[in-house]
Coordinates of C-alpha atoms and ligand atoms in Angstrom, one line a residue:
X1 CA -69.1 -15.6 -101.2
X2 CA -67.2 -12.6 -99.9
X3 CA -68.4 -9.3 -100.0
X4 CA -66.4 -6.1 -98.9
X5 CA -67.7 -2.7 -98.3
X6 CA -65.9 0.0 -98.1
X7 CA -67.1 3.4 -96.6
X8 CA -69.2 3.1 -93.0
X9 CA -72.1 6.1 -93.8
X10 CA -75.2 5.8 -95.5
X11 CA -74.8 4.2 -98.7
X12 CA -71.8 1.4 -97.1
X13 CA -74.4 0.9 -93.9
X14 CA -77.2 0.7 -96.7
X15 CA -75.2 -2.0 -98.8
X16 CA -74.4 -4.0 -95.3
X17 CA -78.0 -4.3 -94.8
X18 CA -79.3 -5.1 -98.3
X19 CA -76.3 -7.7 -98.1
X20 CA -77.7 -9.5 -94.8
X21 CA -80.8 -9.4 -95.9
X22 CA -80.3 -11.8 -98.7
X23 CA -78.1 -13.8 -96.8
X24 CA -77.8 -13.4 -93.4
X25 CA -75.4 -15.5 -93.5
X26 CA -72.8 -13.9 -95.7
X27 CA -69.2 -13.5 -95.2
X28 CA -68.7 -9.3 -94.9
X29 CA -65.7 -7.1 -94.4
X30 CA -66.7 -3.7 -93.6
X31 CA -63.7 -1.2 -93.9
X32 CA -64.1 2.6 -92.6
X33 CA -60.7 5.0 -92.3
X34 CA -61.8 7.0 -89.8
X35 CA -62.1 5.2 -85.7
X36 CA -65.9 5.5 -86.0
X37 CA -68.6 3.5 -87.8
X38 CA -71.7 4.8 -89.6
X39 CA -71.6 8.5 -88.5
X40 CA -74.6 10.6 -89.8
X41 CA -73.8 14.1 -89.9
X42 CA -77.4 14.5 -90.9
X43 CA -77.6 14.6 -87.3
X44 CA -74.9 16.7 -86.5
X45 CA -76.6 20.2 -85.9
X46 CA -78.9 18.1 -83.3
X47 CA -75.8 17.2 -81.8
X48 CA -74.4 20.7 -82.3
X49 CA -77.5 22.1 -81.0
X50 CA -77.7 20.1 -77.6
X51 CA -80.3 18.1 -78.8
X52 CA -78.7 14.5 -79.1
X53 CA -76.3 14.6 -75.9
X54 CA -73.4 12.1 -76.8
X55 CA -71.6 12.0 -80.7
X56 CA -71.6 8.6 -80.4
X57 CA -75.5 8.1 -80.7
X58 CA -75.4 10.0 -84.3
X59 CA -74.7 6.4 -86.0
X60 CA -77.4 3.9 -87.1
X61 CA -74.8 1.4 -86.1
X62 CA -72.1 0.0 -83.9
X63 CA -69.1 -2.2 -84.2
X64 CA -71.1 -4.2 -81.6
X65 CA -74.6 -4.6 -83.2
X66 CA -72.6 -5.7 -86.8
X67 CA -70.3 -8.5 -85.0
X68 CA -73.8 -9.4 -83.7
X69 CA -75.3 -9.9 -87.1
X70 CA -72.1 -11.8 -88.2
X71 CA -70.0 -8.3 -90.2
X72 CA -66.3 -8.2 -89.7
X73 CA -65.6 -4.2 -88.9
X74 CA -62.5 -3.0 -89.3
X75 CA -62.2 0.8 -88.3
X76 CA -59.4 2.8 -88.6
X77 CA -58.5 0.8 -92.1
X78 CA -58.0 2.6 -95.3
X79 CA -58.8 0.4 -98.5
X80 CA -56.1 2.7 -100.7
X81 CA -55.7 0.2 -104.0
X82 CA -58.2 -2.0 -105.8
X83 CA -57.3 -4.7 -108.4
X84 CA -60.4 -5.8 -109.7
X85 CA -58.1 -8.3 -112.3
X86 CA -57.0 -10.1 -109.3
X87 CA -60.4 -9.1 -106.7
X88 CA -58.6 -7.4 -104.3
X89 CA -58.4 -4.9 -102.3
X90 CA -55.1 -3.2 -100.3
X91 CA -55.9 -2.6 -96.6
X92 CA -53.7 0.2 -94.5
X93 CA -54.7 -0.7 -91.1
X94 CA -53.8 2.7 -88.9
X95 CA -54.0 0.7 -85.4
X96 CA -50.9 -1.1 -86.3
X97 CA -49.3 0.2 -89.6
X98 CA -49.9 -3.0 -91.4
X99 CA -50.6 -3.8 -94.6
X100 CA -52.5 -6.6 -96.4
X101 CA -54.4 -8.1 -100.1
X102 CA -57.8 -9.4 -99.1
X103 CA -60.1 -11.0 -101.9
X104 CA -63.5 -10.0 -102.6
X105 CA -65.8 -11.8 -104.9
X106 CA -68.3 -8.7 -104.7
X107 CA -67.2 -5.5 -103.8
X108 CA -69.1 -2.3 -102.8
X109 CA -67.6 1.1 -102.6
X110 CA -69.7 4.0 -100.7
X111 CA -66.6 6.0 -100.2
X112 CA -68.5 9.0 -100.3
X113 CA -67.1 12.7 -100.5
X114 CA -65.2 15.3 -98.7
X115 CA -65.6 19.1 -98.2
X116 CA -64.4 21.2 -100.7
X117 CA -61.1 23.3 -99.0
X118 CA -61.2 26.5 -101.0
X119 CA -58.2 27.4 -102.7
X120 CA -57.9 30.7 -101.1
X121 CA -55.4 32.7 -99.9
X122 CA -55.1 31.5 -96.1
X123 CA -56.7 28.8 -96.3
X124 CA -54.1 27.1 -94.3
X125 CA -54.7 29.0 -91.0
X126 CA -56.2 28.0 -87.9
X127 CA -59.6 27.5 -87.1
X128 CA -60.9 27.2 -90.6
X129 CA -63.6 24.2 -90.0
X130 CA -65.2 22.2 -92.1
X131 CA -68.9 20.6 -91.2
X132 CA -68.7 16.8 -92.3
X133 CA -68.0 13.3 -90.3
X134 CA -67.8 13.0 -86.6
X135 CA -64.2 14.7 -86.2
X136 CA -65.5 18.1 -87.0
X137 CA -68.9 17.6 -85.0
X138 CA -66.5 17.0 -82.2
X139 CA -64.8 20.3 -82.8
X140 CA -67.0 22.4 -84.0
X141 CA -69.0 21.3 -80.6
X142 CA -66.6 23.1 -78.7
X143 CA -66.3 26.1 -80.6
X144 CA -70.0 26.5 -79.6
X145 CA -68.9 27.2 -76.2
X146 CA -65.3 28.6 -76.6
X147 CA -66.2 32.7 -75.1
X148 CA -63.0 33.6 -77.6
X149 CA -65.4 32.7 -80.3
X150 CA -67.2 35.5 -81.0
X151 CA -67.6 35.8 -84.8
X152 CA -68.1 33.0 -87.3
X153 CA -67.9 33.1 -91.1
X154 CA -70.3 30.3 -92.8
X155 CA -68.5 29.9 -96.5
X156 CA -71.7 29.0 -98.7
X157 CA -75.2 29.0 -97.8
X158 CA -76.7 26.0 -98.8
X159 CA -78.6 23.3 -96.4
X160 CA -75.2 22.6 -94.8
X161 CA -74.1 26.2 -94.5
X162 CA -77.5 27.1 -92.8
X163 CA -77.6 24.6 -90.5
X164 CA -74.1 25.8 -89.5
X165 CA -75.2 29.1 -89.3
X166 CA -78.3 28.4 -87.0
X167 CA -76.1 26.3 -84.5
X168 CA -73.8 29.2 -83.7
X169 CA -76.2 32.0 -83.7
X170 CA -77.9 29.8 -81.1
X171 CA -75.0 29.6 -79.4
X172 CA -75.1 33.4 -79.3
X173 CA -72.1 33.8 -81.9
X174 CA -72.4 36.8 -84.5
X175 CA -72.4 35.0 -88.0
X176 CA -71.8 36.0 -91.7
X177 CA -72.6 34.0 -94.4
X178 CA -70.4 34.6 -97.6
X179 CA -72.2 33.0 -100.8
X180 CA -71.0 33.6 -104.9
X181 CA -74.8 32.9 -105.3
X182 CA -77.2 35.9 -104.8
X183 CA -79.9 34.2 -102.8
X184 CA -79.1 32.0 -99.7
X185 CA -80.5 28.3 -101.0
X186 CA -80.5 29.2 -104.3
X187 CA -80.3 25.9 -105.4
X188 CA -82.6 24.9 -103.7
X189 CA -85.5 27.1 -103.4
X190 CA -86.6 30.4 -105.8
X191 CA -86.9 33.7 -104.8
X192 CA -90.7 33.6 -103.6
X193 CA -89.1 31.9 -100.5
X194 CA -85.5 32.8 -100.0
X195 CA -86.6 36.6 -100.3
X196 CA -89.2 35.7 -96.7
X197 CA -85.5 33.8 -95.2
X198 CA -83.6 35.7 -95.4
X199 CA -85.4 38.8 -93.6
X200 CA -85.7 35.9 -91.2
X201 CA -81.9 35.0 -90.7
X202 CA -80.9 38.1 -91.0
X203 CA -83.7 39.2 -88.0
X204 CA -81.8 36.7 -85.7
X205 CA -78.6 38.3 -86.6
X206 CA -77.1 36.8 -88.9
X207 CA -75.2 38.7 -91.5
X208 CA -75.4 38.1 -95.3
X209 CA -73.2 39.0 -98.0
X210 CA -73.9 37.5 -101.0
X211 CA -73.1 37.6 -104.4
X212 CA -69.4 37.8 -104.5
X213 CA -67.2 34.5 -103.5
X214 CA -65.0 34.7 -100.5
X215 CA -61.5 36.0 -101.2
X216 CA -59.0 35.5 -98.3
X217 CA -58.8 34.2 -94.9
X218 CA -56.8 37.1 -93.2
X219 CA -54.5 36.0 -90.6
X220 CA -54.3 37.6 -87.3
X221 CA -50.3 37.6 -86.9
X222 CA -49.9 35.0 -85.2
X223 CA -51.3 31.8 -87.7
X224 CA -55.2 32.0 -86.4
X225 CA -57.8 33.6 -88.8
X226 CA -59.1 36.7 -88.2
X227 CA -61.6 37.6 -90.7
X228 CA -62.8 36.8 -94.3
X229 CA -62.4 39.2 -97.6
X230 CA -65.3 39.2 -99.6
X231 CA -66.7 42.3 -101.9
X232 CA -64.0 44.1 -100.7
X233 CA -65.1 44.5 -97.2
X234 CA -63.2 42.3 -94.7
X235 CA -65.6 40.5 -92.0
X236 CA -64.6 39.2 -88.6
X237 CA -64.0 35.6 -87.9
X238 CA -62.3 33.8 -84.9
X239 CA -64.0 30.4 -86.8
X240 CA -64.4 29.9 -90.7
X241 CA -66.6 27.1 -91.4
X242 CA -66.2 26.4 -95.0
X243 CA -69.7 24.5 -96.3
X244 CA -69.4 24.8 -99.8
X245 CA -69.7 21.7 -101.8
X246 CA -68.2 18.5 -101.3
X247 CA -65.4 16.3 -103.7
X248 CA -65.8 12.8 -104.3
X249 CA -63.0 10.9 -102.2
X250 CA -61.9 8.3 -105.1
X251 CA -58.5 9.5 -106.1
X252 CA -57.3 5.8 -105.4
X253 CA -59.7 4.3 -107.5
X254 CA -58.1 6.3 -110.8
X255 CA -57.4 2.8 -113.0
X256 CA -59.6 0.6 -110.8
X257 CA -63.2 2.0 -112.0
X258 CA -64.0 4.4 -114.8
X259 CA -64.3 7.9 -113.2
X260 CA -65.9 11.2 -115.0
X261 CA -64.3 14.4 -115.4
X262 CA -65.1 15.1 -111.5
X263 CA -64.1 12.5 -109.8
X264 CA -67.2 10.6 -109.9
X265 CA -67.4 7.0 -110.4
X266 CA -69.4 6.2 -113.5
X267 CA -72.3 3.5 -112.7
X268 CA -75.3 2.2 -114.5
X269 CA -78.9 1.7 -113.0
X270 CA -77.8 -1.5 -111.6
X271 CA -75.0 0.5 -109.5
X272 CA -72.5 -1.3 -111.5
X273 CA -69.3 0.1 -112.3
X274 CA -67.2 -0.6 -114.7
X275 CA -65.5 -3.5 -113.3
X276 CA -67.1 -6.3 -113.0
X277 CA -68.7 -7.3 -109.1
X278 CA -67.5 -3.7 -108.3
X279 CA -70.8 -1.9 -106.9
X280 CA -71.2 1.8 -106.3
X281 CA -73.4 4.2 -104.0
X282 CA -73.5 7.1 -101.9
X283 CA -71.9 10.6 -102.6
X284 CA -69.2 9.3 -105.3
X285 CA -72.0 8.2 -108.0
X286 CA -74.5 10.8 -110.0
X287 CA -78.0 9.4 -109.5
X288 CA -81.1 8.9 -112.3
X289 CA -82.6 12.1 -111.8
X290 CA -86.5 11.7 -112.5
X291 CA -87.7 15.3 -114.2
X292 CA -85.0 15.0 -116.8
X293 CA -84.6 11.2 -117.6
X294 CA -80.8 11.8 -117.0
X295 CA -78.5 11.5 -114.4
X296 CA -77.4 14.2 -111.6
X297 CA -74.7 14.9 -109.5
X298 CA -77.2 15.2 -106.0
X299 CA -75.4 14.3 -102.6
X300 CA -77.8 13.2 -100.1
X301 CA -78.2 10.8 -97.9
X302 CA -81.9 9.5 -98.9
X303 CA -80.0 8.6 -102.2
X304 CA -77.0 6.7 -100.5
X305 CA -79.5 4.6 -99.1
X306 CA -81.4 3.8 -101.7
X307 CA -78.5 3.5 -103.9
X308 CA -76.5 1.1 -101.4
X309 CA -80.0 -1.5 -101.0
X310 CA -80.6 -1.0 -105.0
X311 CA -76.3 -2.2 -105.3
X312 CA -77.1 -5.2 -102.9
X313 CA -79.9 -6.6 -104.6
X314 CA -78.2 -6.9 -107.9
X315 CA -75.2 -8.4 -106.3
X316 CA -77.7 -11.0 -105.7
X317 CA -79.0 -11.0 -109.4
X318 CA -82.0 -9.4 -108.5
X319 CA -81.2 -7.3 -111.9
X320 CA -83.5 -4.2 -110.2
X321 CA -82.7 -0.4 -111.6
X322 CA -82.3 2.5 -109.6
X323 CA -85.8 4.3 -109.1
X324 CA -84.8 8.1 -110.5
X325 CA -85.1 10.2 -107.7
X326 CA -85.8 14.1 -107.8
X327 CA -83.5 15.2 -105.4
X328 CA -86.6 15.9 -102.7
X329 CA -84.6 17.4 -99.4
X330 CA -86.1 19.5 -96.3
X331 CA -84.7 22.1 -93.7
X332 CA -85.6 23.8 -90.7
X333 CA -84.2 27.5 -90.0
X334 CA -85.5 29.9 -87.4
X335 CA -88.8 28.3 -87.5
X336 CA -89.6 28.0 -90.9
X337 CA -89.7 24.3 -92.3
X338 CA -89.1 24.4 -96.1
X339 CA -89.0 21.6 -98.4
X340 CA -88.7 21.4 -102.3
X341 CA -88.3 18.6 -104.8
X342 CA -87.2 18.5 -108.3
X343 CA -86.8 21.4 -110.9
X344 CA -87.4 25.3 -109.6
X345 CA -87.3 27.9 -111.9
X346 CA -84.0 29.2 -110.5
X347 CA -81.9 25.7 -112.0
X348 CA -84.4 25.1 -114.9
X349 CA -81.6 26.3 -117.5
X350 CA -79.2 24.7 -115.3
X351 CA -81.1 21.3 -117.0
X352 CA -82.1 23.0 -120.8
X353 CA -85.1 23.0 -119.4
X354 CA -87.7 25.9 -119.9
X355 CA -90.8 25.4 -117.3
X356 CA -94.1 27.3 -116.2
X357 CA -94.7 28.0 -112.3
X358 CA -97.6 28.7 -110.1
X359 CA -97.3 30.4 -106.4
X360 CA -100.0 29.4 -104.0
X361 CA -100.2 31.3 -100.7
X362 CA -103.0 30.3 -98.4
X363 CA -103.2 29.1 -94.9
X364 CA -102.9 25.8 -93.6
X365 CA -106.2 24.8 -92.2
X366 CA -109.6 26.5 -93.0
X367 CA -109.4 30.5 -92.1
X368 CA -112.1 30.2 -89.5
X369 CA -109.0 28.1 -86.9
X370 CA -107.0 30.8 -84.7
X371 CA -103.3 31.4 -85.8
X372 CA -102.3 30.6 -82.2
X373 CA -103.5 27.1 -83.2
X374 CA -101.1 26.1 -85.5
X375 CA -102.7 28.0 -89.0
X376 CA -99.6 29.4 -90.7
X377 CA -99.5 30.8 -93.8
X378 CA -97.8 28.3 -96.4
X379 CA -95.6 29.5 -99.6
X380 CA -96.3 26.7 -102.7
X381 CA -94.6 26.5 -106.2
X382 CA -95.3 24.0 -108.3
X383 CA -92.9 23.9 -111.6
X384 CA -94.5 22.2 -114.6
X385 CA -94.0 21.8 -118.6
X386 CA -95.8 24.0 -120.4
X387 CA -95.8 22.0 -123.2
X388 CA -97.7 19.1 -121.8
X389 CA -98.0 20.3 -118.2
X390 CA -95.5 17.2 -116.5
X391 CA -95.2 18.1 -112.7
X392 CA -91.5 18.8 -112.7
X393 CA -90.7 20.5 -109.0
X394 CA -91.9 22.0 -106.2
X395 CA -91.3 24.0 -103.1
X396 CA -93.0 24.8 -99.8
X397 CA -92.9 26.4 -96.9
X398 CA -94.0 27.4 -93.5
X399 CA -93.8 27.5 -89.9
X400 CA -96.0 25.0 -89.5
X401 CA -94.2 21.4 -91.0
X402 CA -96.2 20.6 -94.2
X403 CA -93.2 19.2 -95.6
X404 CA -94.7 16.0 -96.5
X405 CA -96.4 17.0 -99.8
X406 CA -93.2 17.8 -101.3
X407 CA -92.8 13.9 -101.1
X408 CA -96.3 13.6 -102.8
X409 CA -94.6 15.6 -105.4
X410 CA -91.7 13.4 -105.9
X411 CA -93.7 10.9 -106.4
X412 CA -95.8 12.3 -109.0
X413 CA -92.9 13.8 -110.8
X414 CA -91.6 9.5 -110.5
X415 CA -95.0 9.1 -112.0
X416 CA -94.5 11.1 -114.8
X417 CA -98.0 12.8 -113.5
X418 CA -99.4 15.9 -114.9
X419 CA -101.0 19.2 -113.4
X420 CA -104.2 17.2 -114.7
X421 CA -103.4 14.8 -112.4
X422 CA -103.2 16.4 -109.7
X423 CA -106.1 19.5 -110.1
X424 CA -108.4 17.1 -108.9
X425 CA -106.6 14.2 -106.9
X426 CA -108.3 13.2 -103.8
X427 CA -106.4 14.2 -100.4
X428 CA -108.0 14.0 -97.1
X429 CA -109.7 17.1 -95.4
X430 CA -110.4 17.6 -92.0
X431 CA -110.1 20.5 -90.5
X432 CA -107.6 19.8 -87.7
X433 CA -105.1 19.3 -90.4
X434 CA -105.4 20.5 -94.0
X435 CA -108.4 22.8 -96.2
X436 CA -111.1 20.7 -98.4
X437 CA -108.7 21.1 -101.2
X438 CA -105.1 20.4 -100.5
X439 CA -102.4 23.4 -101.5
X440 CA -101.2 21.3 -104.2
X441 CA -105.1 20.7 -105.8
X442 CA -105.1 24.2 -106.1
X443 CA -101.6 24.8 -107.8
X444 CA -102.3 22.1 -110.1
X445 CA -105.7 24.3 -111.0
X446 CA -104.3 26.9 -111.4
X447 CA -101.4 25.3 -113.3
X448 CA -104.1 23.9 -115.6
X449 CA -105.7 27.4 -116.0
X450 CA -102.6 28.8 -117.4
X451 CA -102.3 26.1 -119.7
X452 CA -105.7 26.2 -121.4
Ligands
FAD1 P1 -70.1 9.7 -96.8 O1 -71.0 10.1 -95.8 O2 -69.3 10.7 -97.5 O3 -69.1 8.7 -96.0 C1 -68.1 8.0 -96.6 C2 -67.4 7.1 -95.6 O4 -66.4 6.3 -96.2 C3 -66.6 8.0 -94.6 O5 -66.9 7.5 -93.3 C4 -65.2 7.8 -94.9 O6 -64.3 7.9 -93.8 C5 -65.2 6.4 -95.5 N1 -64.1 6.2 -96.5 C6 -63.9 7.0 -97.6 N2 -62.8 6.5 -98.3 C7 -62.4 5.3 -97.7 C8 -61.4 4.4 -98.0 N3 -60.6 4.5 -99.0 N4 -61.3 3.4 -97.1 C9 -62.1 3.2 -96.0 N5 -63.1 4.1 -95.7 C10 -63.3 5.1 -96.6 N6 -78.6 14.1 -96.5 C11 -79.9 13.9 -96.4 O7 -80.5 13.2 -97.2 N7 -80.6 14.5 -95.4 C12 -80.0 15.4 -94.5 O8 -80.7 15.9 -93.6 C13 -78.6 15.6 -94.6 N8 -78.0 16.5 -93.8 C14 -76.7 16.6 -93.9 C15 -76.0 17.5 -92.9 C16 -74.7 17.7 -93.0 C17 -74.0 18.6 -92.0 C18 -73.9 17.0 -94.0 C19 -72.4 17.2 -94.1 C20 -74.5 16.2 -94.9 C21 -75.9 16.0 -94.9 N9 -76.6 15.2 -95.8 C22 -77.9 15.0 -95.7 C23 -75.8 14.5 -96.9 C24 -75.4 13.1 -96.4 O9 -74.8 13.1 -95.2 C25 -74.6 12.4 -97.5 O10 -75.3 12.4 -98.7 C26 -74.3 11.0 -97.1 O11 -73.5 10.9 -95.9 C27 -73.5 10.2 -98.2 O12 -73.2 9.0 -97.7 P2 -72.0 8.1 -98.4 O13 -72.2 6.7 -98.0 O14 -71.9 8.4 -99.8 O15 -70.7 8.7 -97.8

């Protein structure tokens, strides 16, 4: 048997794994177009940030290790046609400008997507960044230290946007972030939290205006952008970087696979595609999305993974679905750690959806322990049914990390749990760590109060 995957990042590294793991013997191309395998730009603001010294160590793998386990890698090697009649693919290899068919008798595509380059007047110029893949963690880098940099514009302020905005107000830039949304992270968390980070982004001066989408990338004279239009108001920029969504990079699979409306390639919980031994993962495919039952369009790389090992065991006839996921996801910014999972209040309609909330607000460990000793205050929302009272989201908050019970979450929404469930589940107490009952006990009360 030969298996080719194409894409290097976390759903094609996944998919090598899961692939090796049932036979570690197996015959595996591994195609990635850019020189680089198995970049994580999860890792890129550590890199960005000083924190991981060398590019190069933001990978989970190297050419080296996979030769080691038996993988052929091929970098710098475009797969740009598939014939799934015939089980092949159509390689462009950029070292040499040759071209060649290879046969697959299982395929895996975790092509992954790119950065949306808004369609905006000037868009063209230089020094208007994107933050995705080692190429622009390379560049970006040096625009961190580059003294003519003195004012950044972040386009979109979600989890990407942030992080880019943290990096360079670190890095002692003056930064704007230019949203269509009202809220910064308004997908992602409600307004009982993004009203407390913003105060806090904006205290380590960073500048938001929100609410209206940018308009232009004005050019200085002399092809170099000087600033960004937005509500009328022009704001200075010697760097744009543009973090607002992401396309799915499968315009050469058009006639190959079966593709949605956007680009994305249509799968079913085995990560099957279309054509038969042609499996999907990663930031191309919509996911099973747990509070609704459906799918959902939710780029991340927790998902890739999962998606690329779930791909590989079916290969293998393993016949094992997708676990729905609930797009759980977490972020650092100034100090606060925030976390949230599922449905919030602010997308609920986004998903037909009408939900009941509860906001908890309490400290972390018992009152009687100092603040100095690690008792923040902690934000909670938990997002329910009201008709039956199924745990559907949450969100939480602090500057201590208590991240981890959003994944408690996530897997009671997996569950299908109720606030019942939860009022009185047992979670540890001791006072070095948590209260006698855990934040989410008393949401889930309190959830089950407004019910009755
Ligand atoms: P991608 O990462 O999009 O990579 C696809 C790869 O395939 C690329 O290397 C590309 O060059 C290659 N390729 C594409 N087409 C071809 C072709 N035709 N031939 C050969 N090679 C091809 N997710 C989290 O869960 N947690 C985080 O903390 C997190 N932080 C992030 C921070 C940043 C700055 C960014 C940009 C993303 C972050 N994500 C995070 C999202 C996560 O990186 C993506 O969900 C994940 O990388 C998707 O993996 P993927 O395998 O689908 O493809």
């Amino acid at each position: 048997m030969k298996y080719i995957v194409v894409g290097s990042s976390h759903g094609g590294y996944e998919s090598v794994r899961g692939i090796l793991k049932e036979d570690p013997k197996a015959e595996i191309q591994w195609y990635e177009m850019g020189d680089f395998i198995s970049f994580l730009s999860c890792g890129m603001q550590l890199y960005l940030e000083g924190v991981v010294k060398d590019v190069n160590n933001v990978s989970y793998a190297t050419p080296e290790g996979a030769k080691k386990a038996g993988v052929h890698v091929f970098e710098k090697s475009e797969i740009n046609h598939v014939d799934p009649d015939k089980h092949t693919v159509h390689v462009l290899d950029h070292n040499n400008g040759s071209e060649r068919d290879e046969h697959y008798d299982k395929l895996f595509l975790s092509v992954g997507a790119v950065p949306n380059h808004l369609p905006v007047k000037g868009n063209d110029l230089k020094n208007v960044y994107a933050m995705r893949g080692r190429d622009w963690a390379i560049r970006l880098k040096a625009k961190t230290v580059d003294p003519d940099v003195k004012n950044v514009v972040v386009v979109g302020s979600g989890y990407i946007g942030l992080e880019a905005a943290e990096v360079f107000a670190k890095a002692g830039k003056h930064v704007t972030m230019i949203d269509l949304n009202k809220r910064v992270l308004g997908n992602y968390l409600d307004s009982e939290f993004t009203d407390v980070l913003s105060k806090v982004i904006e205290d380590n001066h960073v500048t938001l205006a929100m609410g209206a989408p940018a308009g232009e990338y004005v050019d200085n004279g002399k092809g170099y952008v000087k600033g960004v239009t937005a509500n009328g108001k022009e704001y200075p920029a010697d760097l744009v970087v543009e973090t607002a969504g992401v396309k799915p990079a499968t315009s050469f699979l058009k006639g190959a696979v079966d593709l949605d409306g956007h680009g994305l390639i249509k799968v079913n919980k085995y990560m099957e595609t279309s054509a038969k031994d042609i499996y999907a993962a990663g930031d191309s495919i919509e996911v099973p999305f747990a509070p609704t039952g459906k799918t959902s369009y939710i780029a991340l790389a927790s998902n890739a993974r999962r998606e690329g090992r779930t791909a590989a065991l079916n290969a293998f006839g393993h016949h094992v679905p997708m676990t729905p996921v609930s797009g759980s996801s977490a972020l650092s910014i100034f100090g606060y750690k925030f976390a949230s999972t599922g449905i919030k209040e602010g997308t609920a309609s986004k998903f037909g959806l009408k939900t009941e909330s509860v906001v908890v607000t309490d400290t972390k460990r018992p009152k009687f322990v100092p603040d100095k000793d690690g008792n923040a205050k902690v934000w909670f929302k938990l997002t329910f049914d009201p008709k039956d009272g199924r745990v559907l989201g949450a969100q939480i908050m602090s500057k201590e990390d208590v991240t981890a019970n959003i994944n408690t979450i996530s897997l009671a929404i997996q569950a299908g749990l109720k606030v019942n469930d939860l009022a009185y589940a047992d979670f540890f107490f001791q006072p070095g760590f948590d209260r006698p009952w855990n934040i989410m006990n008393v949401a889930a009360q309190k959830a089950v109060d407004k019910l009755n």
